[in-house]
Coordinates of C-alpha atoms in Angstrom, one line a residue:
Chain A
M232 CA 49.2 -55.8 38.3
R233 CA 45.6 -55.5 37.0
I234 CA 42.8 -55.7 39.2
K235 CA 39.1 -56.8 38.9
I236 CA 36.8 -55.7 40.9
T237 CA 32.8 -55.7 41.3
V238 CA 31.1 -52.8 42.1
E239 CA 27.8 -52.0 43.4
Y240 CA 26.5 -48.1 43.4
D241 CA 22.8 -46.0 43.6
G242 CA 23.1 -44.0 40.5
T243 CA 21.1 -41.4 41.6
E244 CA 23.6 -38.7 42.4
Y245 CA 26.0 -39.6 39.6
C246 CA 25.9 -38.2 36.0
G247 CA 26.4 -41.8 35.0
W248 CA 29.5 -43.9 34.9
Q249 CA 31.6 -42.5 32.6
V250 CA 34.2 -39.2 33.3
Q251 CA 32.7 -36.4 31.9
P252 CA 33.5 -32.6 32.5
N253 CA 30.2 -31.7 33.4
G254 CA 29.2 -33.7 36.8
V255 CA 30.3 -36.5 39.2
T256 CA 30.6 -39.8 38.0
V257 CA 30.8 -43.1 39.1
Q258 CA 34.1 -44.1 37.2
Q259 CA 35.7 -40.7 38.6
R260 CA 34.9 -41.5 42.3
L261 CA 36.7 -44.8 41.4
N262 CA 39.5 -42.9 40.1
E263 CA 40.1 -41.0 42.5
A264 CA 40.1 -43.6 45.5
V265 CA 42.5 -45.5 43.6
E266 CA 44.8 -42.8 43.5
A267 CA 44.2 -41.9 47.0
L268 CA 45.4 -45.3 47.6
T269 CA 48.1 -46.1 45.7
D270 CA 49.5 -42.3 44.4
E271 CA 49.2 -43.3 40.9
K272 CA 47.0 -41.9 38.0
T273 CA 45.0 -44.4 37.0
S274 CA 41.3 -44.8 34.6
V275 CA 39.1 -47.6 36.2
V276 CA 37.7 -49.3 33.0
G277 CA 34.3 -50.4 33.3
S278 CA 32.6 -53.3 31.5
G279 CA 30.6 -50.3 30.2
R280 CA 28.7 -47.1 31.1
T281 CA 25.7 -46.6 32.7
D282 CA 23.9 -43.8 32.3
S283 CA 22.8 -40.7 34.4
G284 CA 21.1 -42.1 37.4
V285 CA 21.1 -45.4 36.5
H286 CA 22.4 -48.5 39.5
A287 CA 24.4 -51.3 39.5
A288 CA 24.5 -54.4 41.6
G289 CA 27.2 -55.7 39.8
Q290 CA 28.9 -54.0 37.4
V291 CA 32.5 -54.8 37.0
A292 CA 35.7 -52.7 35.9
H293 CA 39.2 -53.2 36.2
F294 CA 42.4 -50.8 36.8
D295 CA 46.1 -51.8 36.3
T296 CA 48.6 -50.7 39.6
N297 CA 51.8 -51.0 41.1
S298 CA 50.6 -51.0 44.5
T299 CA 51.6 -53.8 46.9
I300 CA 47.8 -53.6 48.5
P301 CA 46.7 -57.1 48.2
P302 CA 45.0 -57.7 45.6
Q303 CA 41.3 -58.9 47.5
R304 CA 42.6 -56.2 50.1
F305 CA 41.6 -53.7 47.7
A306 CA 37.8 -53.7 48.0
A307 CA 37.7 -53.1 51.6
A308 CA 40.8 -50.2 51.1
L309 CA 38.9 -48.7 48.3
N310 CA 35.0 -48.9 50.3
S311 CA 37.4 -47.0 53.4
V312 CA 37.7 -43.8 50.7
L313 CA 34.4 -44.2 48.4
P314 CA 31.4 -42.2 49.2
A315 CA 28.7 -44.8 50.9
D316 CA 26.9 -44.8 47.6
I317 CA 29.7 -46.9 45.9
R318 CA 31.0 -50.0 47.4
V319 CA 33.1 -52.6 45.8
L320 CA 32.0 -56.0 46.6
S321 CA 34.7 -57.5 45.8
S322 CA 38.4 -57.4 44.2
C323 CA 41.0 -59.7 43.1
E324 CA 43.9 -60.4 40.8
A325 CA 42.8 -60.2 37.0
E326 CA 43.0 -63.3 34.8
E327 CA 45.9 -62.9 32.0
G328 CA 44.3 -60.5 29.1
F329 CA 41.4 -59.4 31.5
H330 CA 39.6 -56.1 30.1
A331 CA 36.3 -55.1 32.0
R332 CA 34.8 -54.3 28.5
F333 CA 36.5 -56.2 25.8
C334 CA 36.1 -59.8 27.4
A335 CA 32.5 -59.5 28.9
K336 CA 30.5 -62.0 27.3
K337 CA 26.7 -61.3 29.0
K338 CA 25.2 -58.7 30.8
T339 CA 22.0 -58.6 32.7
Y340 CA 19.8 -55.9 33.6
S341 CA 17.0 -55.4 35.2
Y342 CA 13.9 -52.7 35.0
K343 CA 11.5 -52.2 37.8
M344 CA 7.9 -50.5 38.0
Y345 CA 5.3 -50.9 40.6
I346 CA 1.9 -49.5 40.0
A347 CA 0.4 -46.6 42.2
E348 CA -1.9 -43.7 41.7
T349 CA 1.0 -41.5 42.7
V350 CA 5.1 -41.6 43.3
R351 CA 5.8 -44.1 46.4
P352 CA 8.6 -42.4 48.3
L353 CA 9.8 -45.6 49.5
W354 CA 9.5 -47.5 46.0
D355 CA 10.4 -44.9 43.8
R356 CA 13.9 -44.5 44.1
Y357 CA 15.0 -47.7 42.5
A358 CA 11.5 -48.6 40.3
C359 CA 9.6 -46.2 38.0
L360 CA 5.6 -45.7 38.9
L361 CA 3.1 -46.7 36.2
A362 CA -0.2 -45.1 37.0
Y363 CA -2.3 -47.1 34.9
P364 CA -2.8 -51.2 35.5
V365 CA -1.2 -53.2 32.9
D366 CA -1.7 -57.1 31.9
V367 CA 1.7 -58.9 33.6
A368 CA 1.1 -61.7 31.6
A369 CA 0.9 -60.2 27.8
M370 CA 4.1 -58.4 29.1
S371 CA 5.9 -61.2 29.8
S372 CA 4.6 -63.3 26.7
A373 CA 5.7 -60.1 24.6
A374 CA 9.2 -60.2 26.3
K375 CA 9.7 -63.5 24.8
L376 CA 10.1 -62.0 21.3
F377 CA 13.4 -59.8 22.0
V378 CA 15.1 -63.6 23.2
G379 CA 17.3 -64.5 19.9
E380 CA 19.4 -62.3 17.8
H381 CA 17.9 -59.7 16.5
D382 CA 18.7 -56.0 14.4
F383 CA 18.0 -54.0 17.4
R384 CA 18.3 -50.9 15.5
S385 CA 14.7 -50.0 16.2
F386 CA 15.6 -50.1 20.4
M387 CA 18.3 -47.3 20.0
T388 CA 17.8 -44.1 20.8
S389 CA 18.2 -42.1 17.5
G390 CA 21.4 -40.6 16.6
S391 CA 23.7 -43.0 17.8
S392 CA 26.9 -43.7 16.2
V393 CA 26.6 -47.6 16.2
Q394 CA 27.1 -49.3 13.4
D395 CA 26.6 -52.7 13.9
T396 CA 23.1 -53.2 15.8
V397 CA 22.5 -56.6 15.8
R398 CA 23.0 -58.1 19.5
T399 CA 21.8 -61.2 21.1
V400 CA 19.8 -61.3 23.8
Y401 CA 19.7 -64.9 25.8
S402 CA 16.8 -64.0 27.7
A403 CA 14.1 -61.8 28.8
S404 CA 11.1 -62.3 31.4
V405 CA 8.6 -60.1 33.6
T406 CA 8.1 -61.2 36.7
T407 CA 5.6 -59.9 39.5
D408 CA 7.0 -59.2 43.4
G409 CA 4.3 -57.8 45.5
D410 CA 3.9 -54.2 44.1
F411 CA 7.0 -54.3 42.0
I412 CA 7.2 -55.6 38.4
T413 CA 10.6 -56.6 37.0
F414 CA 11.9 -56.4 33.5
T415 CA 14.9 -58.9 33.4
V416 CA 17.0 -59.1 30.4
C417 CA 20.2 -60.9 29.6
G418 CA 22.1 -60.2 26.6
S419 CA 25.5 -59.8 24.3
G420 CA 25.2 -56.6 25.0
F421 CA 22.9 -53.8 24.4
L422 CA 22.7 -50.6 22.5
Y423 CA 21.9 -47.2 23.7
N424 CA 18.4 -47.1 26.1
M425 CA 18.1 -50.4 24.3
V426 CA 16.7 -51.8 28.1
R427 CA 14.9 -48.8 28.9
I428 CA 12.8 -48.5 25.5
M429 CA 12.4 -52.4 25.5
A430 CA 10.9 -51.9 28.8
G431 CA 8.7 -48.8 27.5
T432 CA 7.5 -51.3 24.5
L433 CA 6.4 -53.8 26.8
V434 CA 4.7 -51.0 29.3
E435 CA 3.0 -50.4 25.7
V436 CA 1.8 -54.2 25.7
G437 CA 0.7 -54.5 29.1
A438 CA -1.2 -51.2 28.7
G439 CA -3.0 -52.9 25.6
R440 CA -1.5 -50.0 23.6
M441 CA 0.7 -52.1 21.3
S442 CA 0.0 -55.8 20.2
E443 CA 2.6 -58.6 19.9
A444 CA 2.4 -58.7 16.4
D445 CA 3.4 -54.7 16.6
V446 CA 6.7 -55.7 18.8
V447 CA 7.5 -58.0 16.0
S448 CA 6.9 -55.5 13.3
A449 CA 9.3 -52.9 15.4
L450 CA 12.2 -55.6 15.4
E451 CA 11.8 -56.2 12.2
N452 CA 11.3 -52.6 10.2
G453 CA 13.9 -51.2 12.9
Q454 CA 11.8 -48.0 12.8
R455 CA 12.6 -46.3 16.5
T456 CA 8.9 -45.0 15.6
L457 CA 7.6 -48.3 15.5
S458 CA 8.7 -49.2 19.4
G459 CA 7.6 -47.4 22.6
K460 CA 8.9 -44.7 24.7
T461 CA 12.1 -44.4 26.3
M462 CA 11.7 -45.3 30.0
P463 CA 13.4 -43.2 32.8
P464 CA 16.5 -43.9 34.2
H465 CA 15.6 -44.8 37.8
G466 CA 14.1 -48.5 37.3
L467 CA 17.1 -49.3 35.6
T468 CA 20.1 -51.5 37.2
L469 CA 23.0 -53.4 35.8
V470 CA 22.4 -56.5 37.2
S471 CA 25.7 -58.6 36.3
V472 CA 28.4 -59.0 33.9
E473 CA 29.2 -62.1 33.1
Y474 CA 32.9 -63.2 31.6
L475 CA 34.2 -66.7 30.2
Chain B
M125 CA -13.6 -29.3 58.5
R126 CA -10.7 -31.8 59.7
I127 CA -8.8 -33.6 56.7
K128 CA -7.3 -37.0 57.9
I129 CA -4.3 -37.9 55.2
T130 CA -2.2 -40.8 54.6
V131 CA 1.7 -40.0 54.1
E132 CA 4.1 -41.9 53.0
Y133 CA 7.9 -40.4 53.5
D134 CA 11.6 -41.1 53.2
G135 CA 13.0 -39.8 55.8
T136 CA 16.3 -40.1 55.0
E137 CA 16.8 -35.7 53.9
Y138 CA 14.4 -35.1 57.6
C139 CA 15.2 -34.3 60.8
G140 CA 12.9 -36.1 61.4
W141 CA 8.5 -35.4 61.9
Q142 CA 8.6 -32.6 64.3
V143 CA 8.6 -29.2 63.5
Q144 CA 12.2 -27.8 65.4
P145 CA 14.1 -24.4 64.8
N146 CA 17.2 -26.9 63.0
G147 CA 16.2 -28.6 60.3
V148 CA 13.7 -29.3 58.0
T149 CA 11.3 -31.3 59.0
V150 CA 8.3 -33.6 57.2
Q151 CA 5.5 -31.9 59.3
Q152 CA 7.4 -28.3 58.2
R153 CA 6.4 -29.6 54.3
L154 CA 3.1 -30.8 54.7
N155 CA 2.6 -27.3 57.1
E156 CA 4.0 -25.6 54.0
A157 CA 2.0 -27.2 51.4
V158 CA -1.7 -27.0 53.1
E159 CA -0.8 -23.2 53.5
A160 CA 0.3 -22.8 49.8
L161 CA -2.9 -24.5 48.6
T162 CA -5.3 -23.0 51.8
D163 CA -3.4 -19.7 52.6
E164 CA -4.6 -20.7 56.2
K165 CA -1.7 -21.1 58.7
T166 CA -1.7 -24.4 60.1
S167 CA -0.1 -27.0 62.0
V168 CA -0.7 -30.7 60.6
V169 CA -0.7 -32.9 63.9
G170 CA 0.8 -36.8 63.3
S171 CA 0.1 -39.7 64.9
G172 CA 3.3 -39.1 66.3
R173 CA 6.9 -38.5 66.0
T174 CA 9.3 -40.0 64.1
D175 CA 13.0 -39.5 64.4
S176 CA 15.8 -37.9 61.9
G177 CA 16.1 -40.4 58.9
V178 CA 13.4 -42.8 60.1
H179 CA 10.2 -43.6 57.3
A180 CA 6.8 -44.2 57.3
A181 CA 4.6 -46.2 54.6
G182 CA 1.7 -45.0 56.5
Q183 CA 1.9 -42.2 58.8
V184 CA -1.6 -40.6 59.7
A185 CA -2.1 -37.1 60.1
H186 CA -4.7 -34.4 60.3
F187 CA -5.3 -30.7 59.8
D188 CA -8.1 -28.4 60.0
T189 CA -9.1 -25.9 56.8
N190 CA -12.4 -23.9 56.0
S191 CA -10.7 -24.5 52.3
T192 CA -13.6 -25.5 49.8
I193 CA -11.0 -28.0 48.0
P194 CA -13.2 -31.6 48.3
P195 CA -11.4 -33.7 50.7
Q196 CA -11.0 -36.3 48.7
R197 CA -8.9 -33.7 46.3
F198 CA -6.0 -32.6 48.8
A199 CA -4.0 -35.8 48.1
A200 CA -3.3 -34.9 45.0
A201 CA -3.8 -30.8 45.6
L202 CA -0.8 -31.5 48.4
N203 CA 1.3 -33.6 46.3
S204 CA 1.8 -30.8 43.3
V205 CA 3.5 -29.1 46.3
L206 CA 5.4 -31.6 48.0
P207 CA 9.0 -32.7 47.5
A208 CA 8.7 -35.9 46.1
D209 CA 10.0 -37.7 49.1
I210 CA 6.9 -36.6 50.5
R211 CA 3.7 -38.4 49.3
V212 CA -0.5 -38.2 50.6
L213 CA -1.4 -41.3 49.3
S214 CA -4.9 -40.4 51.0
S215 CA -7.2 -37.9 52.3
C216 CA -10.5 -37.6 53.6
E217 CA -13.3 -36.1 55.6
A218 CA -11.9 -37.1 59.3
E219 CA -14.8 -38.5 61.4
E220 CA -16.6 -36.4 64.4
G221 CA -14.3 -35.9 67.0
F222 CA -10.8 -37.7 65.5
H223 CA -7.5 -36.8 66.4
A224 CA -4.8 -38.2 64.7
R225 CA -2.6 -39.1 67.7
F226 CA -5.2 -39.0 70.5
C227 CA -7.3 -41.4 68.9
A228 CA -4.9 -43.7 67.4
K229 CA -5.3 -47.5 69.0
K230 CA -2.5 -49.5 66.9
K231 CA 1.0 -48.6 65.4
T232 CA 2.8 -51.1 63.7
Y233 CA 6.6 -50.2 62.9
S234 CA 9.5 -52.7 60.6
Y235 CA 13.3 -52.6 61.4
K236 CA 14.6 -53.8 58.3
M237 CA 18.1 -55.6 58.5
Y238 CA 20.6 -57.1 56.0
I239 CA 23.4 -59.8 56.3
A240 CA 26.5 -58.3 54.3
E241 CA 30.4 -57.8 54.6
T242 CA 29.8 -54.1 53.1
V243 CA 27.7 -51.5 53.3
R244 CA 25.2 -52.3 49.9
P245 CA 24.1 -49.1 48.4
L246 CA 21.3 -50.6 46.5
W247 CA 19.8 -52.0 50.0
D248 CA 21.0 -49.7 52.9
R249 CA 18.4 -46.8 52.3
Y250 CA 15.8 -48.5 54.3
A251 CA 17.5 -51.4 56.1
C252 CA 20.7 -51.9 58.3
L253 CA 24.0 -53.7 57.7
L254 CA 24.7 -56.7 59.9
A255 CA 28.3 -57.6 58.9
Y256 CA 27.9 -60.8 61.0
P257 CA 25.6 -63.8 60.7
V258 CA 22.8 -63.8 63.3
D259 CA 20.4 -66.6 64.2
V260 CA 16.5 -65.9 62.4
A261 CA 14.8 -68.6 64.1
A262 CA 16.1 -67.7 67.4
M263 CA 15.5 -63.7 66.9
S264 CA 12.2 -64.9 65.8
S265 CA 11.5 -67.3 69.4
A266 CA 13.1 -64.1 71.2
A267 CA 10.3 -61.4 69.5
K268 CA 7.2 -63.2 71.2
L269 CA 8.6 -62.5 74.5
F270 CA 8.1 -58.9 73.4
V271 CA 4.0 -59.9 72.9
G272 CA 1.5 -58.4 75.9
E273 CA 1.4 -55.8 78.2
H274 CA 5.1 -55.2 79.8
D275 CA 6.5 -51.9 81.4
F276 CA 9.2 -51.2 78.8
R277 CA 11.1 -49.0 80.7
S278 CA 14.4 -51.1 79.6
F279 CA 13.7 -50.2 76.2
M280 CA 13.4 -46.7 76.1
T281 CA 16.4 -44.4 75.4
S282 CA 17.1 -42.9 79.0
G283 CA 16.4 -39.3 79.6
S284 CA 13.0 -39.9 78.6
S285 CA 9.9 -37.6 80.5
V286 CA 7.8 -39.5 80.1
Q287 CA 6.3 -41.5 83.4
D288 CA 3.9 -44.4 82.1
T289 CA 6.2 -47.2 80.3
V290 CA 3.9 -49.7 80.3
R291 CA 3.0 -50.7 76.6
T292 CA 1.2 -53.6 75.4
V293 CA 2.6 -55.3 72.6
Y294 CA 0.0 -56.9 69.8
S295 CA 2.4 -58.8 67.8
A296 CA 6.0 -59.2 66.9
S297 CA 8.1 -61.5 64.3
V298 CA 10.8 -61.8 62.6
T299 CA 10.5 -62.8 58.9
T300 CA 13.3 -63.0 56.2
D301 CA 12.9 -62.2 52.6
G302 CA 15.9 -63.0 50.2
D303 CA 18.9 -61.0 51.5
F304 CA 16.7 -59.0 53.9
I305 CA 15.5 -59.8 57.5
T306 CA 12.9 -57.8 58.8
F307 CA 11.5 -57.4 62.5
T308 CA 7.8 -56.4 62.8
V309 CA 5.8 -55.1 66.0
C310 CA 2.5 -54.1 66.4
G311 CA 2.1 -52.2 69.6
S312 CA -0.5 -49.1 71.3
G313 CA 2.2 -47.1 71.3
F314 CA 5.8 -46.9 71.8
L315 CA 8.4 -45.5 74.0
Y316 CA 11.4 -43.5 72.9
N317 CA 13.7 -45.8 70.6
M318 CA 11.9 -48.9 71.8
V319 CA 11.8 -50.5 68.3
R320 CA 15.3 -49.6 67.7
I321 CA 16.2 -51.2 71.1
M322 CA 13.9 -54.0 70.6
A323 CA 15.2 -54.8 67.2
G324 CA 18.8 -54.2 68.7
T325 CA 18.0 -56.5 71.4
L326 CA 17.1 -58.8 69.2
V327 CA 20.1 -58.6 66.7
E328 CA 22.3 -59.4 70.4
V329 CA 20.1 -62.7 70.3
G330 CA 20.4 -63.9 66.9
A331 CA 24.3 -63.2 67.3
G332 CA 24.5 -65.4 70.4
R333 CA 25.2 -62.9 72.9
M334 CA 22.0 -62.5 74.6
S335 CA 19.6 -65.3 75.5
E336 CA 15.8 -65.6 76.0
A337 CA 16.3 -65.6 79.6
D338 CA 18.2 -62.1 79.3
V339 CA 15.4 -60.8 77.2
V340 CA 12.9 -61.7 79.7
S341 CA 15.0 -60.3 82.5
A342 CA 15.7 -56.7 80.7
L343 CA 11.7 -56.7 80.3
E344 CA 11.2 -57.3 84.3
N345 CA 14.4 -55.3 85.6
G346 CA 13.4 -52.4 84.1
Q347 CA 17.3 -51.5 83.6
R348 CA 18.4 -50.0 80.1
T349 CA 21.7 -51.8 80.4
L350 CA 19.9 -55.2 80.1
S351 CA 18.9 -54.2 76.5
G352 CA 20.6 -54.4 73.3
K353 CA 22.0 -51.2 71.5
T354 CA 19.8 -48.6 69.8
M355 CA 19.8 -49.5 66.1
P356 CA 20.5 -46.6 64.0
P357 CA 17.2 -44.8 62.5
H358 CA 17.4 -45.8 58.4
G359 CA 16.2 -49.6 58.9
L360 CA 13.5 -48.2 60.9
T361 CA 9.8 -47.7 58.9
L362 CA 6.2 -46.6 60.7
V363 CA 4.0 -49.2 58.7
S364 CA 0.9 -48.2 59.6
V365 CA -1.6 -46.6 62.5
E366 CA -4.8 -47.9 63.2
Y367 CA -8.1 -46.4 64.3
L368 CA -11.1 -47.4 66.1

């Protein structure tokens, strides 16, 4: 039976989602948790990777099992053996043909920032310091330029082996809530570091160092040097993954 | 010269504010930072202690120094040697006769909670899980009962050596913001665990296990057994300290 799970994690202490030889990852902890419960060797398949230090409020994943644990009970069972910074929010039997990665249709990410003179210890775990004021209205306006089908080559860390760099962004917005500025983007999929580079580009616009014309130019010309810097991972959260 | 500083810290990794033999504390890290800058042995004096795991957004403290570092510059200088989970938000020369503890007139604390079925990794660092629904309006109404001058003996962890248990609460409220419920209380001073016991009492009211009459009875009769349980430290934040 295939079990679908929704997972929230604080990525601070993890070397990202994907199992790797040189550090503890979220996928590894989930594999271990499933194995502890079922005595079956498994590889939990996520909707996609998240990088080292990136958080998730609604990562979706699946695994196959012959266990007699009822599907809905897996969430609580897994939580009883997982570390506290990873929690399975829900579990159910996956529909016929479901695959967490291949069937994902939309993903939503948020990139959170705050304006302050120094790092704020109570804010900095899930948001990134901007040490200068930014024009939020300009950022919000520029974010709309990302919406639609574009070749996002210039919003990808160079060296990636991905061939098809065309993605569709369904919505992109910049909102404020108290001391926080949040860039939220929903798309068909995202290239390596794409959201963090989009956020860095909007910060350039907010600081007056890039214009909307510069953003359009970055989208049209496909050169990484035309977009903003890659923002640090700790402001980024995978909010949700949608399936049909 | 006496320097007054305002300090924010994430208390998760600390054994509270006060220097102690068996663990790293916030005061110890501040003492070390001042000593690293000035080569003077010092003891940074806070407005009061915070317990292990309790956070502060606006702890106030002072220290004396013969350093020639300009008072306003101490914040940035201290931050250059402090760990990232402690930050001095501002520094200035203290007024004549200023003492961070003895001159403190009002303190404001917040106790943050959230309702969910399981621990939420992205919320749990600064807020406490309530695994059942609560009546926020009832909590808000009951919080008003704390306002005024009362003998808060029954809201103090027993065994404390404090003699005078009368304190004045200037304001107390329960508010919601999205998924969070926050109890905010401002008072002349607080007994050991007083805010956490107040919060625990309001949770009892919210869950329908205590009535307003029970809260009044706890305030009037002075027995610890009449108030709610002591809530965990990680939901508690020292928001601000006021001086005349």
